[in-house]
Every structure is written in C-alpha cells, then in structure tokens.
C-alpha cells in the first residue's frame, strides 16, 4: 500500500504556526487538513510511548495536521514502512539506518535526533548468567523481528562471537517469557527506563549484565552510531549502575514531505518540548526520554542528511 500525501497547508499558515502565532487560535481557513502516519514500535517499548506523545503534540500545534501512530516491529520495520510509502514519519535507531558504507536509505532523511537508547541485557536475579560469554547456547530474546533490538543484538553476538538460541519477541513478550522461565535472557535496545523492564523489576528481582566490552567492540567495528554509556542505578528498582552501549534515535521523514510542513514539525518539537513531558498532561513519568530532546543534539544525525525543511529550521535558529 502506498500512501498519497497531498497536503494543502499554505506557506503562510505553516510559517505562522512555526512562529507560534497560531497556537491556541481558532482554525485558520487557509490551513486545510493533512493526515500523517507515524511508525512507532511494539507494545512495552519506548517508541510506542514517545511516538504517541509526538503524534499528539504535532497534531495539536501544527494547523491542519493530524498524526496517527502506526504500531510496528520498530527501527528496521519503520524504515521499510517509510520506503514503501506506508508511513510518512517514523522512529529508528541510528545504527539500523546507516548502511555499512555510511550512507542512509534513499528517499528518507532526518527531522532530528531525539534521544539515546541503551542496550539492556536482562536476566532474572537467580540466573547462572554472570557475563556476556555465558550466553553461549542459552535461550535469548533478540527483540521483535525488524526491530533495532534485533539489529544491534545480532551484531553484538556476532562480534562475541557467541552462539545462542535466539527468539523473536517484543519488549512485553520478552519480559513475560523471562519471568516465566521460557527464555534465559533478553536484549532490549530502548530508552531508560523502559516500561517492560520497569514493570518486571517492580515485581521480580532481576539483574543487568554489563556490556562495556561489547560497547568497545561495536565502536571499533562500526564507528559512528555507537558510544559507551551507563544505565544509572536510579533507572530500575534494585539494579546497580551498569555499563553498556548507547545508540541515538532519530525521527525520519520521507523526502517527499513538503519542506514547509517539516519545518513546522521541527519547530514544534523543539519550541514546545516541555509540553510533551508536562505534568499537566498527566504523562510526565511516561515520557522521560523527551527531556533529552534539545536543539544542540537535535541536529546531530551523523551521516543521515536532514530533510530540507528541518535543515531550514536549524539554519533559522542560528540567526
């Protein structure tokens, strides 16, 4: 299925919106409706949560724009949907987006960098798995198919090298399977904290396996999208600080989205970021990753080019 997008938002209406002049005003007659689809992620994942917040926020702030979220397997599934014309916007981890030669898929560009995901390797507290190499021959969730978790965890296992019995489960399915003893460990590349792991840790003792050596291996083999990181002790109940690897997440757009529309979307993301996490909306605790969204890091999308509309907004911001 290919979506036909024929937005009829006038340049004046979009730029007024980008300047915040239409916020709170009645609908303008010159801003006709445009319906956008934003590919998010599976149940229990931060992509589902922050994608929903972004969709609601853009729909409220950009005149004539309505954004509907589309559940998915996450990163690589979202890239597929965007290229196939099944979505207009989508979330992805940077490593799943950049090819081995450093380029990005044709027809797609970045609106901005949003926040960083951290690779979790979770086991139950009583597990015999103490370090990464203990995964040899074990039953492990690699995340949902076509997810960023699958992409990165397979890279980590290959670099190990570790041969494991891989299972393809969503965040929520992985946590349930680990709790029930159906798997021995789960990978999760996601924001911190992530709902599925938070809920598991609140009900059952768990541990995080350090991945500092794996972070170094990824950085050496694939320079660009990876950086050593720490999951802090405050992230999950009873879990000490754990070293791991971080991967940036970006909001993608199809290149055929109008520049003025992407300009307005970019502006509202950065100008009204606090609205996404405002306690008055009742979801401040639900979208903590949004606090990482800022102009300084937002432009840092590595070798992935910015959409012309987003690039124009960042240029105007510097003036």
Coordinates of C-alpha atoms in Angstrom, one line a residue:
X1 CA 0.0 0.0 0.0
X2 CA 1.4 3.4 -1.0
X3 CA 0.0 6.5 0.7
X4 CA -0.7 9.6 -1.3
X5 CA 0.0 12.7 0.6
X6 CA -1.5 15.9 -0.9
X7 CA -1.2 18.5 1.9
X8 CA -2.8 21.8 1.1
X9 CA -1.3 23.8 4.0
X10 CA -0.5 27.3 2.8
X11 CA 3.1 28.6 3.4
X12 CA 1.8 31.5 5.4
X13 CA -0.2 29.2 7.7
X14 CA 2.7 26.8 8.3
X15 CA 5.2 29.6 9.0
X16 CA 2.8 31.4 11.3
X17 CA 2.4 28.1 13.1
X18 CA 6.2 27.7 13.2
X19 CA 6.4 31.0 14.9
X20 CA 3.9 30.1 17.5
X21 CA 1.4 32.7 16.3
X22 CA -1.5 30.3 15.7
X23 CA -1.2 28.3 18.9
X24 CA -4.4 28.5 20.8
X25 CA -6.2 30.3 18.0
X26 CA -9.3 29.1 16.1
X27 CA -8.6 27.0 13.0
X28 CA -7.5 29.2 10.0
X29 CA -9.5 28.9 6.8
X30 CA -6.3 28.7 4.7
X31 CA -4.9 25.6 6.5
X32 CA -6.6 22.5 5.0
X33 CA -6.1 19.1 6.6
X34 CA -3.2 16.8 6.0
X35 CA -3.2 13.3 7.6
X36 CA 0.2 11.8 8.5
X37 CA 1.1 8.3 9.7
X38 CA 4.0 7.9 12.2
X39 CA 5.5 4.5 12.6
X40 CA 6.4 3.7 16.2
X41 CA 7.1 0.3 17.8
X42 CA 5.8 -2.7 19.6
X43 CA 3.9 -3.0 23.0
X44 CA 6.1 -2.2 26.0
X45 CA 8.6 -0.2 24.0
X46 CA 9.6 3.5 24.4
X47 CA 9.0 4.0 20.7
X48 CA 5.3 3.3 21.2
X49 CA 5.2 5.8 24.1
X50 CA 7.2 8.7 22.7
X51 CA 5.8 8.2 19.3
X52 CA 2.3 8.7 20.7
X53 CA 3.3 11.8 22.6
X54 CA 4.9 13.3 19.4
X55 CA 1.9 12.5 17.3
X56 CA -0.4 14.2 19.8
X57 CA 1.9 17.1 20.2
X58 CA 2.3 17.7 16.4
X59 CA -1.5 17.3 15.9
X60 CA -2.1 20.0 18.5
X61 CA 0.5 22.5 17.4
X62 CA 0.6 22.4 13.5
X63 CA -2.6 23.8 12.0
X64 CA -4.4 21.3 9.7
X65 CA -2.1 18.4 10.6
X66 CA -3.4 15.2 12.2
X67 CA -0.8 12.5 13.0
X68 CA -1.8 8.9 13.6
X69 CA 0.6 6.4 15.1
X70 CA 1.2 3.0 13.5
X71 CA 2.4 0.1 15.7
X72 CA 5.4 -1.8 14.2
X73 CA 8.3 -4.0 15.0
X74 CA 10.4 -0.8 15.5
X75 CA 13.5 0.5 13.7
X76 CA 14.0 -1.6 10.6
X77 CA 10.3 -2.2 10.2
X78 CA 9.8 1.6 10.3
X79 CA 12.4 2.1 7.7
X80 CA 10.7 -0.5 5.5
X81 CA 7.3 1.2 6.0
X82 CA 8.6 4.6 5.1
X83 CA 10.3 3.4 2.0
X84 CA 7.2 1.5 0.9
X85 CA 5.0 4.6 1.4
X86 CA 3.1 3.1 4.3
X87 CA 4.1 5.9 6.7
X88 CA 5.2 9.5 6.4
X89 CA 7.2 9.8 9.7
X90 CA 9.0 7.1 11.7
X91 CA 11.4 6.4 14.6
X92 CA 14.6 4.5 14.1
X93 CA 17.9 3.8 15.9
X94 CA 20.8 5.3 14.0
X95 CA 22.8 2.1 13.6
X96 CA 19.8 0.4 11.9
X97 CA 19.6 3.3 9.5
X98 CA 23.2 3.8 8.4
X99 CA 24.5 1.2 6.0
X100 CA 28.0 -0.3 6.2
X101 CA 29.3 2.3 3.7
X102 CA 27.9 5.1 5.9
X103 CA 25.0 6.2 3.8
X104 CA 21.3 6.3 4.6
X105 CA 18.5 4.7 2.6
X106 CA 17.3 6.6 -0.5
X107 CA 14.2 8.6 -0.2
X108 CA 14.5 9.2 3.6
X109 CA 16.0 12.0 5.7
X110 CA 16.1 13.0 9.3
X111 CA 13.8 15.6 11.0
X112 CA 16.1 15.5 14.1
X113 CA 17.9 13.4 16.7
X114 CA 15.6 12.7 19.6
X115 CA 17.2 10.7 22.4
X116 CA 19.6 7.9 23.0
X117 CA 18.7 4.2 23.5
X118 CA 20.7 1.9 25.8
X119 CA 21.3 -1.8 25.1
X120 CA 19.9 -3.8 28.1
X121 CA 20.8 -7.5 28.7
X122 CA 18.4 -8.6 31.4
X123 CA 18.4 -11.9 33.4
X124 CA 16.5 -13.0 36.5
X125 CA 18.4 -12.5 39.7
X126 CA 19.0 -16.2 40.3
X127 CA 20.3 -16.8 36.8
X128 CA 23.6 -18.6 36.2
X129 CA 24.5 -16.0 33.6
X130 CA 27.0 -13.6 35.1
X131 CA 28.7 -12.2 32.0
X132 CA 28.2 -11.9 28.3
X133 CA 30.0 -15.1 27.3
X134 CA 27.7 -17.1 29.5
X135 CA 25.0 -16.6 26.8
X136 CA 26.6 -19.4 24.8
X137 CA 23.8 -21.9 24.0
X138 CA 21.2 -20.0 26.1
X139 CA 17.6 -19.1 25.0
X140 CA 17.7 -15.3 24.4
X141 CA 15.1 -12.9 23.1
X142 CA 16.6 -10.8 20.3
X143 CA 13.7 -8.4 20.3
X144 CA 10.8 -8.2 17.8
X145 CA 11.7 -9.0 14.2
X146 CA 12.8 -5.9 12.2
X147 CA 13.5 -4.0 15.5
X148 CA 16.5 -2.0 16.5
X149 CA 17.0 -4.5 19.3
X150 CA 17.3 -7.4 16.8
X151 CA 19.7 -5.4 14.6
X152 CA 22.1 -4.4 17.5
X153 CA 21.9 -7.7 19.5
X154 CA 22.8 -9.8 16.4
X155 CA 25.8 -7.5 15.8
X156 CA 26.9 -7.9 19.4
X157 CA 26.5 -11.7 19.3
X158 CA 28.4 -11.9 16.0
X159 CA 31.3 -9.9 17.4
X160 CA 31.4 -12.0 20.6
X161 CA 31.3 -14.5 19.0
X162 CA 28.5 -16.2 20.9
X163 CA 26.1 -18.8 19.5
X164 CA 22.7 -18.6 21.2
X165 CA 19.2 -19.9 20.7
X166 CA 17.6 -16.7 19.5
X167 CA 13.9 -15.9 19.9
X168 CA 12.0 -13.0 18.4
X169 CA 9.8 -11.4 21.0
X170 CA 8.5 -7.9 21.6
X171 CA 9.6 -6.0 24.7
X172 CA 6.5 -7.0 26.7
X173 CA 6.6 -10.6 25.4
X174 CA 10.3 -10.8 26.3
X175 CA 9.7 -9.7 29.9
X176 CA 6.9 -12.2 30.3
X177 CA 8.9 -15.1 28.9
X178 CA 11.9 -14.2 31.1
X179 CA 9.7 -14.1 34.2
X180 CA 8.1 -17.5 33.3
X181 CA 11.4 -19.2 32.6
X182 CA 10.8 -19.6 28.9
X183 CA 13.9 -17.8 28.0
X184 CA 17.2 -17.2 29.9
X185 CA 17.9 -13.6 28.9
X186 CA 16.5 -10.7 26.9
X187 CA 18.1 -8.0 24.9
X188 CA 16.4 -4.6 24.8
X189 CA 17.6 -1.5 22.9
X190 CA 15.5 1.2 24.3
X191 CA 15.2 4.4 26.3
X192 CA 15.9 4.4 30.0
X193 CA 13.7 3.4 31.8
X194 CA 11.7 1.2 29.5
X195 CA 8.1 0.2 30.6
X196 CA 8.5 -3.6 30.2
X197 CA 11.7 -3.8 32.2
X198 CA 10.4 -1.4 34.8
X199 CA 7.3 -3.5 35.4
X200 CA 9.3 -6.7 35.6
X201 CA 11.8 -5.2 38.1
X202 CA 9.0 -3.9 40.3
X203 CA 7.6 -7.5 40.7
X204 CA 10.6 -9.8 40.4
X205 CA 14.4 -9.4 41.2
X206 CA 16.4 -9.1 38.0
X207 CA 20.0 -8.2 37.0
X208 CA 21.6 -6.3 34.1
X209 CA 24.7 -7.9 32.6
X210 CA 27.5 -5.4 31.9
X211 CA 28.2 -4.8 28.2
X212 CA 31.2 -2.4 28.3
X213 CA 33.5 -4.8 26.3
X214 CA 30.7 -5.2 23.7
X215 CA 30.4 -1.4 23.5
X216 CA 34.1 -1.1 22.7
X217 CA 33.8 -3.9 20.1
X218 CA 30.8 -2.2 18.4
X219 CA 32.6 1.2 18.4
X220 CA 35.6 -0.4 16.8
X221 CA 33.7 -2.4 14.1
X222 CA 31.1 0.2 13.2
X223 CA 32.4 3.7 14.1
X224 CA 29.7 6.4 14.1
X225 CA 26.5 5.3 15.7
X226 CA 27.8 3.8 19.0
X227 CA 29.1 5.2 22.2
X228 CA 29.9 3.7 25.7
X229 CA 27.2 4.5 28.2
X230 CA 25.9 3.8 31.7
X231 CA 22.4 2.7 32.8
X232 CA 22.3 4.6 36.1
X233 CA 21.3 3.0 39.4
X234 CA 18.2 5.1 39.6
X235 CA 16.7 3.6 36.4
X236 CA 15.3 0.3 37.8
X237 CA 14.4 -0.8 41.3
X238 CA 17.2 -2.7 43.0
X239 CA 19.6 -2.6 39.9
X240 CA 23.1 -1.1 40.3
X241 CA 24.7 1.1 37.7
X242 CA 25.6 -1.0 34.7
X243 CA 27.9 -0.1 31.8
X244 CA 26.6 -0.7 28.2
X245 CA 26.4 0.9 24.8
X246 CA 24.2 3.8 23.6
X247 CA 22.6 4.4 20.2
X248 CA 20.9 7.7 19.1
X249 CA 17.3 7.6 17.8
X250 CA 16.1 9.9 15.1
X251 CA 12.8 10.9 13.7
X252 CA 12.7 10.2 10.0
X253 CA 10.6 11.7 7.2
X254 CA 10.0 10.8 3.6
X255 CA 11.8 13.2 1.3
X256 CA 8.6 14.0 -0.5
X257 CA 7.0 15.6 2.5
X258 CA 6.7 19.4 1.9
X259 CA 9.5 21.5 3.3
X260 CA 7.2 23.9 5.0
X261 CA 5.4 21.1 6.8
X262 CA 8.6 19.5 8.1
X263 CA 9.8 23.0 9.1
X264 CA 6.7 23.4 11.2
X265 CA 7.0 19.9 12.7
X266 CA 10.7 20.5 13.6
X267 CA 9.8 23.9 15.2
X268 CA 7.0 22.5 17.3
X269 CA 9.2 19.6 18.6
X270 CA 11.9 21.9 19.8
X271 CA 9.9 25.0 20.7
X272 CA 7.3 23.1 22.8
X273 CA 9.3 20.1 24.1
X274 CA 8.2 20.8 27.6
X275 CA 4.6 20.2 26.6
X276 CA 5.3 16.6 25.9
X277 CA 6.6 16.0 29.4
X278 CA 4.4 18.5 31.2
X279 CA 2.8 17.1 34.4
X280 CA -0.4 18.9 33.4
X281 CA -0.8 16.3 30.6
X282 CA -0.6 13.5 33.1
X283 CA 2.2 11.7 31.3
X284 CA 5.4 13.3 32.6
X285 CA 6.6 10.0 34.1
X286 CA 5.6 8.1 30.9
X287 CA 7.8 10.0 28.5
X288 CA 11.1 10.8 30.4
X289 CA 13.1 10.4 27.2
X290 CA 11.6 13.7 25.9
X291 CA 13.7 15.6 28.3
X292 CA 16.7 14.6 26.1
X293 CA 15.3 16.5 23.1
X294 CA 17.2 19.7 22.6
X295 CA 18.5 21.9 19.8
X296 CA 22.2 21.3 20.5
X297 CA 22.0 17.5 19.9
X298 CA 18.9 17.6 17.7
X299 CA 21.0 18.5 14.6
X300 CA 23.5 15.6 15.2
X301 CA 22.2 12.9 12.9
X302 CA 25.7 11.7 11.7
X303 CA 25.8 10.8 8.0
X304 CA 22.0 10.9 7.7
X305 CA 21.0 14.2 5.9
X306 CA 18.4 16.5 7.4
X307 CA 15.2 17.0 5.5
X308 CA 15.4 20.4 3.7
X309 CA 12.6 21.7 5.9
X310 CA 14.4 20.6 9.1
X311 CA 17.7 22.0 7.8
X312 CA 16.0 25.3 7.1
X313 CA 14.6 25.5 10.7
X314 CA 18.1 24.8 12.2
X315 CA 19.6 27.5 10.0
X316 CA 16.9 30.0 11.0
X317 CA 17.5 29.1 14.7
X318 CA 21.2 30.2 14.4
X319 CA 20.2 33.7 13.0

